[in-house]
PDB file of C-alpha atoms in Angstrom:
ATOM      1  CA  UNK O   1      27.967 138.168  99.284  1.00 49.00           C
ATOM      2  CA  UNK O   2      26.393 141.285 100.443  1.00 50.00           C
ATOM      3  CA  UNK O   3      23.987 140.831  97.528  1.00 53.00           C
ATOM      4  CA  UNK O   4      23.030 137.407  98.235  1.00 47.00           C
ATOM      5  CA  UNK O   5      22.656 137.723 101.709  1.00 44.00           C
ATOM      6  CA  UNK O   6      20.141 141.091 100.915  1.00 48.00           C
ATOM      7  CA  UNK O   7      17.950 138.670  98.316  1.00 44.00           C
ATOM      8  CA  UNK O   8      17.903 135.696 101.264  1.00 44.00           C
ATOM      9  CA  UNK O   9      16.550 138.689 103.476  1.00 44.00           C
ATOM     10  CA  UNK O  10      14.111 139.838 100.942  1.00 44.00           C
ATOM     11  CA  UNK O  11      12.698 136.203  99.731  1.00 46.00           C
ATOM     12  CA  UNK O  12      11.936 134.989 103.381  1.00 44.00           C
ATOM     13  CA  UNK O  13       9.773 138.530 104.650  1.00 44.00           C
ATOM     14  CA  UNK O  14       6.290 138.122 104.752  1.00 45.00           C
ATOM     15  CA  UNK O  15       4.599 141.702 103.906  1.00 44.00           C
ATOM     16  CA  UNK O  16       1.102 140.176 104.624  1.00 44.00           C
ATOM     17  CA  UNK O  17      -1.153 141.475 107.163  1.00 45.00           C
ATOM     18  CA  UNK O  18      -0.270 140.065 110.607  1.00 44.00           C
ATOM     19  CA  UNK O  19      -2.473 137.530 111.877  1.00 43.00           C
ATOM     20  CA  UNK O  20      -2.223 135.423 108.530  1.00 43.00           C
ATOM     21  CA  UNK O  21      -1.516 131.974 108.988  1.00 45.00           C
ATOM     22  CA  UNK O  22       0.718 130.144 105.892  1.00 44.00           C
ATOM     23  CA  UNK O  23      -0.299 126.480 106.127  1.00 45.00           C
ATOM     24  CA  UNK O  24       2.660 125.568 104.015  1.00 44.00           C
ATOM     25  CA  UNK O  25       4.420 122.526 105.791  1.00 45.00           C
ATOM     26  CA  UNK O  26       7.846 122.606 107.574  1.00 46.00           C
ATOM     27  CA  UNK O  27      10.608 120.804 106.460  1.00 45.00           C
ATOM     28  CA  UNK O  28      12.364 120.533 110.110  1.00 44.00           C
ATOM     29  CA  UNK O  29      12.826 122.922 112.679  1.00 44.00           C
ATOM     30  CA  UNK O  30      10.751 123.827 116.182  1.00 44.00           C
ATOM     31  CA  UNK O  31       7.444 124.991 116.289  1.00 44.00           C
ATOM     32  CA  UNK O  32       8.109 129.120 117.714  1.00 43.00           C
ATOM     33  CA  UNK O  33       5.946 131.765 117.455  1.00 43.00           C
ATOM     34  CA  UNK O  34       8.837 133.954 115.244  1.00 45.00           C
ATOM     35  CA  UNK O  35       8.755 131.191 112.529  1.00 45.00           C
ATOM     36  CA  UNK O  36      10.935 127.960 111.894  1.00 45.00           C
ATOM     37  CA  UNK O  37      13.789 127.390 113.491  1.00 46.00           C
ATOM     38  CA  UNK O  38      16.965 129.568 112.493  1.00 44.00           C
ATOM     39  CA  UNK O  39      14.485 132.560 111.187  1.00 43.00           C
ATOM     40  CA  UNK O  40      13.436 134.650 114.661  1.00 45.00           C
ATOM     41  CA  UNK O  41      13.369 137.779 113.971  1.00 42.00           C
ATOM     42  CA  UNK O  42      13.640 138.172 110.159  1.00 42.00           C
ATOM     43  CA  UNK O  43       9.994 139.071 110.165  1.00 44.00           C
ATOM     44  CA  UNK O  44       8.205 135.798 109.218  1.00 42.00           C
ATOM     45  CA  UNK O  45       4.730 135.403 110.700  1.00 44.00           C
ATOM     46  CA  UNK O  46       3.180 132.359 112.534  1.00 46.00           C
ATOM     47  CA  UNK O  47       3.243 129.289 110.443  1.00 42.00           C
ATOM     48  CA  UNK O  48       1.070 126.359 111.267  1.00 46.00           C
ATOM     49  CA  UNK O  49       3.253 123.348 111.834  1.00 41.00           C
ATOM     50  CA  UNK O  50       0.720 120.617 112.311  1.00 43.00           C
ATOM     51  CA  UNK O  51      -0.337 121.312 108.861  1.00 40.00           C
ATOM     52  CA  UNK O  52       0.197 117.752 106.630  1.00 37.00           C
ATOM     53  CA  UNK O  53      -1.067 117.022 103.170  1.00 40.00           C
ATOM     54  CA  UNK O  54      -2.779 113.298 103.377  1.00 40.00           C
ATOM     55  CA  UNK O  55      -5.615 114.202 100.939  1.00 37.00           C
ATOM     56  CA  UNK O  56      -4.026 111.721  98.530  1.00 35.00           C
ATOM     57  CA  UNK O  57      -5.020 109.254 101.455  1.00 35.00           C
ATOM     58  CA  UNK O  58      -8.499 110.066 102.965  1.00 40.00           C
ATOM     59  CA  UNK O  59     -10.529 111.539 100.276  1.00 43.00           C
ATOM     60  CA  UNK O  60     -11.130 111.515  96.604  1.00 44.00           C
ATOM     61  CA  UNK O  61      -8.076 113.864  95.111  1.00 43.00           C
ATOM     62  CA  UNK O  62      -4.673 112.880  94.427  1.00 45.00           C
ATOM     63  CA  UNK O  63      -1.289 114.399  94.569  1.00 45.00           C
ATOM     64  CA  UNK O  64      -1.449 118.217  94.097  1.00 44.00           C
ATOM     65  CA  UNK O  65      -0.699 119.713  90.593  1.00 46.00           C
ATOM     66  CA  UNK O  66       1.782 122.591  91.259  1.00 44.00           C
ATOM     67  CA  UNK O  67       1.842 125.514  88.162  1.00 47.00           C
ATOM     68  CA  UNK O  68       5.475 126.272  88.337  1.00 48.00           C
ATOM     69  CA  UNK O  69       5.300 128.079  85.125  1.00 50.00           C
ATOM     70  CA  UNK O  70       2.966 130.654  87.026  1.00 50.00           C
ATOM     71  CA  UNK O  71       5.430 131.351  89.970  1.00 49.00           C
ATOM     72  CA  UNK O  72       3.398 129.608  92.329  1.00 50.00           C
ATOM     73  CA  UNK O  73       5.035 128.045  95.748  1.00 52.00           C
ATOM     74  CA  UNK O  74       6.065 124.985  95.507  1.00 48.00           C
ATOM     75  CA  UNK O  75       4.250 123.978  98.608  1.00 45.00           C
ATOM     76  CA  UNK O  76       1.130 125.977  97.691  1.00 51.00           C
ATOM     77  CA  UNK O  77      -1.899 123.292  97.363  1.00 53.00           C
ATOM     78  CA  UNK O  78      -3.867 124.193  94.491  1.00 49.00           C
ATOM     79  CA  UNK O  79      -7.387 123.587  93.701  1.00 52.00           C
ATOM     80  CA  UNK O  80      -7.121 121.867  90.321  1.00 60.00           C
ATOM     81  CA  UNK O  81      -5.979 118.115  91.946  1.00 63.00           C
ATOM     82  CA  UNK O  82      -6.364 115.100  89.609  1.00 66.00           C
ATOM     83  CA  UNK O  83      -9.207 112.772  91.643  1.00 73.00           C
ATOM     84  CA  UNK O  84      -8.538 109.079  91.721  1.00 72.00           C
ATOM     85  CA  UNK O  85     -10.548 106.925  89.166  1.00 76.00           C
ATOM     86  CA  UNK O  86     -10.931 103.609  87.540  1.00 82.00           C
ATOM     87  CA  UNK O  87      -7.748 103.056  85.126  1.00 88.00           C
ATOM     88  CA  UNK O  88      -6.825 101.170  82.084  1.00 91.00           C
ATOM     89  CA  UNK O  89      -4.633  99.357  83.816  1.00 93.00           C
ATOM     90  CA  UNK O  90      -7.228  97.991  86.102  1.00 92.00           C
ATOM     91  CA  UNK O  91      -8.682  96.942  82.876  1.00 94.00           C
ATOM     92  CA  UNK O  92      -5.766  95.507  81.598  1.00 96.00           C
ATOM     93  CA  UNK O  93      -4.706  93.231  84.624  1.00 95.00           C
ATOM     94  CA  UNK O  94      -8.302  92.019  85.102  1.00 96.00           C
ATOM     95  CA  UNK O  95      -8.546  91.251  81.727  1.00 96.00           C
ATOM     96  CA  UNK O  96      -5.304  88.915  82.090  1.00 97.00           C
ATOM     97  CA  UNK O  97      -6.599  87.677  85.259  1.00 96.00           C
ATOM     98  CA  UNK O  98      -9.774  86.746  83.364  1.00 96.00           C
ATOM     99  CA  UNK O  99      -8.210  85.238  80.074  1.00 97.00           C
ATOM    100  CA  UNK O 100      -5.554  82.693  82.469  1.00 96.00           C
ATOM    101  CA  UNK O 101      -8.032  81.642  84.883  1.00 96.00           C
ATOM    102  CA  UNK O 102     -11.009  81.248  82.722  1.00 96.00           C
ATOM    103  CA  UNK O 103      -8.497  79.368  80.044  1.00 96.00           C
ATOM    104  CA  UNK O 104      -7.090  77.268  82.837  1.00 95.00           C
ATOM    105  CA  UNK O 105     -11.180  76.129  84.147  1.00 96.00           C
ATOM    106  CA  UNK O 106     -12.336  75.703  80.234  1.00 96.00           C
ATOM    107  CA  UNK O 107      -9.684  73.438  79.457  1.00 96.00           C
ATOM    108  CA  UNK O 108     -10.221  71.478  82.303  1.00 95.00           C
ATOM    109  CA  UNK O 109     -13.592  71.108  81.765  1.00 95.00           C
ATOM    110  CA  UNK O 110     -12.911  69.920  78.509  1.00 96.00           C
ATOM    111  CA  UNK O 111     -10.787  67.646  79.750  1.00 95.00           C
ATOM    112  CA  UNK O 112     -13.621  65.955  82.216  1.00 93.00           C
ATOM    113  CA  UNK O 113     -16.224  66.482  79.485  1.00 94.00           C
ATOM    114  CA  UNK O 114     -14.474  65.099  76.086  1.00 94.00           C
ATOM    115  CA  UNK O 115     -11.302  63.464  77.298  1.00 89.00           C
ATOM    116  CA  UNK O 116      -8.916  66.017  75.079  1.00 90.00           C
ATOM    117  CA  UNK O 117      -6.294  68.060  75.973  1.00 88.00           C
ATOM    118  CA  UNK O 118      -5.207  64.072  77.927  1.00 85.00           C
ATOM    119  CA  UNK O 119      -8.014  64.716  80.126  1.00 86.00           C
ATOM    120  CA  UNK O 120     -10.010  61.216  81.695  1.00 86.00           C
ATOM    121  CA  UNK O 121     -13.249  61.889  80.317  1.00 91.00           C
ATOM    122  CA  UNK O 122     -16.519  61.694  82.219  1.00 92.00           C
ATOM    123  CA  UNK O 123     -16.449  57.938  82.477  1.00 92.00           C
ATOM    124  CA  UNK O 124     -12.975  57.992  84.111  1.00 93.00           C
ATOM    125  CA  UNK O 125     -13.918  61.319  86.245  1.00 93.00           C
ATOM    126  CA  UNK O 126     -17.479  59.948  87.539  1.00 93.00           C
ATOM    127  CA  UNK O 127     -14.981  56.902  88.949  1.00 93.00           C
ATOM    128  CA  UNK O 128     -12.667  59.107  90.829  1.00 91.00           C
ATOM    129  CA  UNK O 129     -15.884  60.895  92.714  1.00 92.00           C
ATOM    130  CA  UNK O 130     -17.144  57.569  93.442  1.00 92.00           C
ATOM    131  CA  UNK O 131     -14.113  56.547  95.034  1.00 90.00           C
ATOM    132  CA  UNK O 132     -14.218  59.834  96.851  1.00 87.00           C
ATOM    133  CA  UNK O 133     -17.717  59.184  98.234  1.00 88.00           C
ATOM    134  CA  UNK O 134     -20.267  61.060  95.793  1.00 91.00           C
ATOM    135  CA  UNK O 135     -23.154  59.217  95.341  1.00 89.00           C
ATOM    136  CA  UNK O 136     -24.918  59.741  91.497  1.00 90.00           C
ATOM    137  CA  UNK O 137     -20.939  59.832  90.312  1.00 90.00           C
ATOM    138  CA  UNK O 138     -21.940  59.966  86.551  1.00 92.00           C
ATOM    139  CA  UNK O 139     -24.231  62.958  87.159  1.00 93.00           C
ATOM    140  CA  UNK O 140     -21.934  64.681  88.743  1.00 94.00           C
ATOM    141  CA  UNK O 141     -18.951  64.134  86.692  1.00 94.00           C
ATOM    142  CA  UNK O 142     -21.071  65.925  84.147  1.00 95.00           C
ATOM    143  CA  UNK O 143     -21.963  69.100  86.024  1.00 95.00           C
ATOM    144  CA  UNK O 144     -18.861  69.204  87.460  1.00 95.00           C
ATOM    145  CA  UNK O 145     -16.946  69.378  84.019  1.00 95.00           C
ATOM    146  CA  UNK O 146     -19.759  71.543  82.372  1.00 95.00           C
ATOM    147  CA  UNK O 147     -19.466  73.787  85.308  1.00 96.00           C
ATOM    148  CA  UNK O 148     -15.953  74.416  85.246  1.00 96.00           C
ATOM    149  CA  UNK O 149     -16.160  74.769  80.787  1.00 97.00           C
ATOM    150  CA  UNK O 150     -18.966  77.204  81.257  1.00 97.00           C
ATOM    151  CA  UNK O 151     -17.723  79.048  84.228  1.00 97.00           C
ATOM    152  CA  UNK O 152     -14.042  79.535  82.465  1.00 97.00           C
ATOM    153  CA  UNK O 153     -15.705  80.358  79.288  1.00 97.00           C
ATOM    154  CA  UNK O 154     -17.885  82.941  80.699  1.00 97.00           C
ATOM    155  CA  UNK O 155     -14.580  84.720  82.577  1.00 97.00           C
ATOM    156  CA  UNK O 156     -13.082  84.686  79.227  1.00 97.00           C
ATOM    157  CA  UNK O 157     -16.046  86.696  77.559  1.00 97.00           C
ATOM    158  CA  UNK O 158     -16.345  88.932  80.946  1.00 96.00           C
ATOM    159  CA  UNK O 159     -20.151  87.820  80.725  1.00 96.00           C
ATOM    160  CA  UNK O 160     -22.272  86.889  84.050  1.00 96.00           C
ATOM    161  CA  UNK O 161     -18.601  87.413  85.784  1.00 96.00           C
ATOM    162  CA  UNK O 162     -19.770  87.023  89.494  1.00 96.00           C
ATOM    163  CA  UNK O 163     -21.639  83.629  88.778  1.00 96.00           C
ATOM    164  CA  UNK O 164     -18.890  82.301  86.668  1.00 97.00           C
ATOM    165  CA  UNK O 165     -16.856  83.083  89.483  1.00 97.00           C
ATOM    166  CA  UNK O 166     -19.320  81.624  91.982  1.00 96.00           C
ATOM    167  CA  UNK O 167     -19.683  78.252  90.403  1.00 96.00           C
ATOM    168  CA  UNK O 168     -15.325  78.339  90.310  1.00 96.00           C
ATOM    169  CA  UNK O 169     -15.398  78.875  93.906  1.00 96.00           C
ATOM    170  CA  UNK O 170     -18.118  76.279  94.348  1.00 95.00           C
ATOM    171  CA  UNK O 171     -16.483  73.547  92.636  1.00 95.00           C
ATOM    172  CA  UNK O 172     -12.848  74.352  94.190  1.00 95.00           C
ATOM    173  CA  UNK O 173     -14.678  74.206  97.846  1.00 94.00           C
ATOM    174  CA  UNK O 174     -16.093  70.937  97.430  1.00 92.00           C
ATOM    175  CA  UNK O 175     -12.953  69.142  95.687  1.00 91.00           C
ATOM    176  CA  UNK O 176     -10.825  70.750  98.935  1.00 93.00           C
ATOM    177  CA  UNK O 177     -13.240  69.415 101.229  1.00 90.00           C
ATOM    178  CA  UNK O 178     -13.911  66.153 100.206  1.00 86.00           C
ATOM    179  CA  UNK O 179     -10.611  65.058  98.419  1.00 84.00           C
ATOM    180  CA  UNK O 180      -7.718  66.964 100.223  1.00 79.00           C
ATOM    181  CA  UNK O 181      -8.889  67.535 103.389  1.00 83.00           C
ATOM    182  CA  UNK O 182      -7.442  66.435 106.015  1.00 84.00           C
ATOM    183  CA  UNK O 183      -3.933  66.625 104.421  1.00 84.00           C
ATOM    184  CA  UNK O 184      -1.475  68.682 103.796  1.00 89.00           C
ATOM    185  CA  UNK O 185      -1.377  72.125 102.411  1.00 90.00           C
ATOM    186  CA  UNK O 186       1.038  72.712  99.734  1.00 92.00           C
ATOM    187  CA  UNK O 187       1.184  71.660  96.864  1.00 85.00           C
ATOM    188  CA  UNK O 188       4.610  69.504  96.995  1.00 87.00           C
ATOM    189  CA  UNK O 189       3.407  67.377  99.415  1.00 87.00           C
ATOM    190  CA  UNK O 190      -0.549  66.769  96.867  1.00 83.00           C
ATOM    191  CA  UNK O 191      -2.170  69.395  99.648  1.00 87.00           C
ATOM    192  CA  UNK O 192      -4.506  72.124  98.360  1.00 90.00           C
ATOM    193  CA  UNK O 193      -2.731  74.867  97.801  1.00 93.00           C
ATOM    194  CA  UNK O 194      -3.313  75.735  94.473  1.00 92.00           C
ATOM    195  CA  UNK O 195      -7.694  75.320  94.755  1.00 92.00           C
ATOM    196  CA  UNK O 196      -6.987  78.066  97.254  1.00 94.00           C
ATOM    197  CA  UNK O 197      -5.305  79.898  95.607  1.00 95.00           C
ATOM    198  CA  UNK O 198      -8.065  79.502  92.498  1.00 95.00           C
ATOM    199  CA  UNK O 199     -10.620  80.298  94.865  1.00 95.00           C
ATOM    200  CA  UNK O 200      -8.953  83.410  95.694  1.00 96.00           C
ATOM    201  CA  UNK O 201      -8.549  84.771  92.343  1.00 95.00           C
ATOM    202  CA  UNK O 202     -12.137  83.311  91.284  1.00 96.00           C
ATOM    203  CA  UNK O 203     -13.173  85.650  94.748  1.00 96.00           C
ATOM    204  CA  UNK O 204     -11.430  88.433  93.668  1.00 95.00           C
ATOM    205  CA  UNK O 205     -13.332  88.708  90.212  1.00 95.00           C
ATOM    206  CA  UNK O 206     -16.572  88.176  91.917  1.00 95.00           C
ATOM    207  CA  UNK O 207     -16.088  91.403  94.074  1.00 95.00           C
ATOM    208  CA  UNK O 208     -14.178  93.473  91.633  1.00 94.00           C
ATOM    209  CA  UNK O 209     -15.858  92.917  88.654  1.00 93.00           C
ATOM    210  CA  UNK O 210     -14.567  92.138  85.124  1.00 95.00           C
ATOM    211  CA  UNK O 211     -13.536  94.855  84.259  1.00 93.00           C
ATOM    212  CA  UNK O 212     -14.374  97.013  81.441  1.00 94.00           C
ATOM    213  CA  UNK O 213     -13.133  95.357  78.767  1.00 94.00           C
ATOM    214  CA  UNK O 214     -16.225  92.530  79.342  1.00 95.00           C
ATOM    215  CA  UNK O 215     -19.230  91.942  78.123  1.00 95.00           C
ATOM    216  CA  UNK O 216     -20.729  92.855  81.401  1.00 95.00           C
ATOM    217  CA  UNK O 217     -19.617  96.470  80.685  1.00 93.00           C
ATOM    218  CA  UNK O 218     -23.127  98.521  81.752  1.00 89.00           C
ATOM    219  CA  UNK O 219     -24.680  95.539  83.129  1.00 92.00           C
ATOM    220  CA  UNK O 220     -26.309  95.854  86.695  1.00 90.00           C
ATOM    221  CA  UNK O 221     -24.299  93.938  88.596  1.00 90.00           C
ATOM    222  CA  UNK O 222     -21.451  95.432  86.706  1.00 92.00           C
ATOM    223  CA  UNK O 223     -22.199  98.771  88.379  1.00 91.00           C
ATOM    224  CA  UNK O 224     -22.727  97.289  91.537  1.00 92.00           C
ATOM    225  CA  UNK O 225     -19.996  94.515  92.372  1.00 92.00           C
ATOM    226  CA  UNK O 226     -20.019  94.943  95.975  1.00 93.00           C
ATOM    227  CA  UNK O 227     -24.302  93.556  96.251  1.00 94.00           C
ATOM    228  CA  UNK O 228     -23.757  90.827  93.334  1.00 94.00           C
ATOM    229  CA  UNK O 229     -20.903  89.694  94.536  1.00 95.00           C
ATOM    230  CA  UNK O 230     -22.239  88.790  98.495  1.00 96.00           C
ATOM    231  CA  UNK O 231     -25.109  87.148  96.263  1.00 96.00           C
ATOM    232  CA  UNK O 232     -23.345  85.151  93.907  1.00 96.00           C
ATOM    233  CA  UNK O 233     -20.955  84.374  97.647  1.00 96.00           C
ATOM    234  CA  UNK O 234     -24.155  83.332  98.403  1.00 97.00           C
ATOM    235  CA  UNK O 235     -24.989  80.945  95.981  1.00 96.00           C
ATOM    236  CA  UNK O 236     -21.387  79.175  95.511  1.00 95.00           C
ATOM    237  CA  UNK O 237     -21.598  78.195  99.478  1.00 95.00           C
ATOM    238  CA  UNK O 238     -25.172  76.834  99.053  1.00 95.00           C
ATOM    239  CA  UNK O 239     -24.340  74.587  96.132  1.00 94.00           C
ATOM    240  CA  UNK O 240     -21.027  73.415  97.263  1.00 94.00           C
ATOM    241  CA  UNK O 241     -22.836  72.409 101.347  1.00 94.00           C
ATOM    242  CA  UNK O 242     -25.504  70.915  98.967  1.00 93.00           C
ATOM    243  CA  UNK O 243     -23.060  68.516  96.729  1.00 92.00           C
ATOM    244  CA  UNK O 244     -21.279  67.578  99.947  1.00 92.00           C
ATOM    245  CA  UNK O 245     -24.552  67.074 102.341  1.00 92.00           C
ATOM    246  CA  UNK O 246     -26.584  65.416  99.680  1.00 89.00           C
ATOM    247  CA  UNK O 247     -24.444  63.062  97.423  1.00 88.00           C
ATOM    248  CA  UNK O 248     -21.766  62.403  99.725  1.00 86.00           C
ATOM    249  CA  UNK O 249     -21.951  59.605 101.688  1.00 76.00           C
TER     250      UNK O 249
END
């Protein structure tokens, strides 16, 4: 006991020069100018206990790398910190994103285009607008299907992603506003929940990219999402104001 109670005594004295300032953090205890609580007078200097490691959380670095091997403290920050960066798993899920959605959007403008996969065809579609107040319902039957084939083709690739994405988002907005609206909103009850939910995802890709397992890969507006993307925001709203303003009666 003696022995232990002599290494306890020997493992918590700080020999540094006074005036030093450990910014390890506390793990409980009162803030007291001896040192944590339960050590007055065993010769520890002044700790700083407002000290709190949130560098994972407002800058570039990560969590801390500790060298145990070297006999370092296990609280002691060290300078060699892993810095946050793009992933492969970023890759990975955006690719998935990319491969359902743009899947889901080709077939269904296969469907409006050819009639397969039990789709109506054009003829069948350009009815269905008409009834839903589009004037020039054959014409737009056929951009409408060749937007959402092309669009859901080009996610697929990763290739013009924010544009692909924009004409989605285009298309979803004007089939909410001019065939759901005002009804409900899920999808039990024939609302449009799900479009929003497509134009969610389809917004998502615009701003984040595709990812670099695209096509796009080293393309300009693949290294700058953030300026493409407002543009390409840009461009969905115009068209879809412009389909409802203009060929809706």
């Amino acid at each position: 006991m003696r022995d232990a109670l002599a290494f306890c005594a020997v493992s918590i004295h700080d020999d540094r020069p006074s005036g030093h300032r450990d910014e390890r953090p506390q793990r409980g205890g009162k803030k007291s100018a001896d040192g944590p609580a339960g050590t007055q007078g065993l010769g520890v200097q002044d700790y700083d206990y407002d000290y709190y490691d949130d560098a994972a959380y407002s800058d570039a670095n990560a969590t801390a790398v500790v060298d145990r091997g070297s006999g370092a403290d296990f609280y002691e920050e060290l300078d060699d910190r892993k810095p946050f960066a793009w992933n492969a798993g970023t890759d990975l899920g955006l690719l998935v994103l990319r491969l359902v959605v743009g899947g889901i959007f080709a077939a269904h403008g296969a469907q409006k285009l050819f009639g397969v996969l039990g789709g109506s065809g054009p003829e069948k579609f350009a009815q269905s607008l008409a009834k839903a107040g589009f004037e020039q319902s054959a014409v737009l039957s056929l951009v409408t299907g060749g937007t959402e084939l092309g669009a859901g083709a080009l996610l697929v690739l990763g290739l013009f992603t924010p544009l692909a994405a924009a004409g989605i988002v285009g298309v979803m907005a004007s089939a909410i506003v001019s065939m759901k609206l005002p009804g409900p909103f899920f999808d039990q009850e024939g609302g449009y929940e799900y479009p929003v939910v497509l134009i969610a995802i389809a917004l998502c890709l615009m701003f984040t990219g595709p990812g670099r397992v695209a096509l796009d890969n080293g393309r300009s507006w693949f290294r700058h999402p953030l300026v493409s993307g407002f543009i390409c925001l840009v461009i969905a709203a115009g068209s879809a104001a412009a389909v409802l303003v203009l060929l809706r009666s």
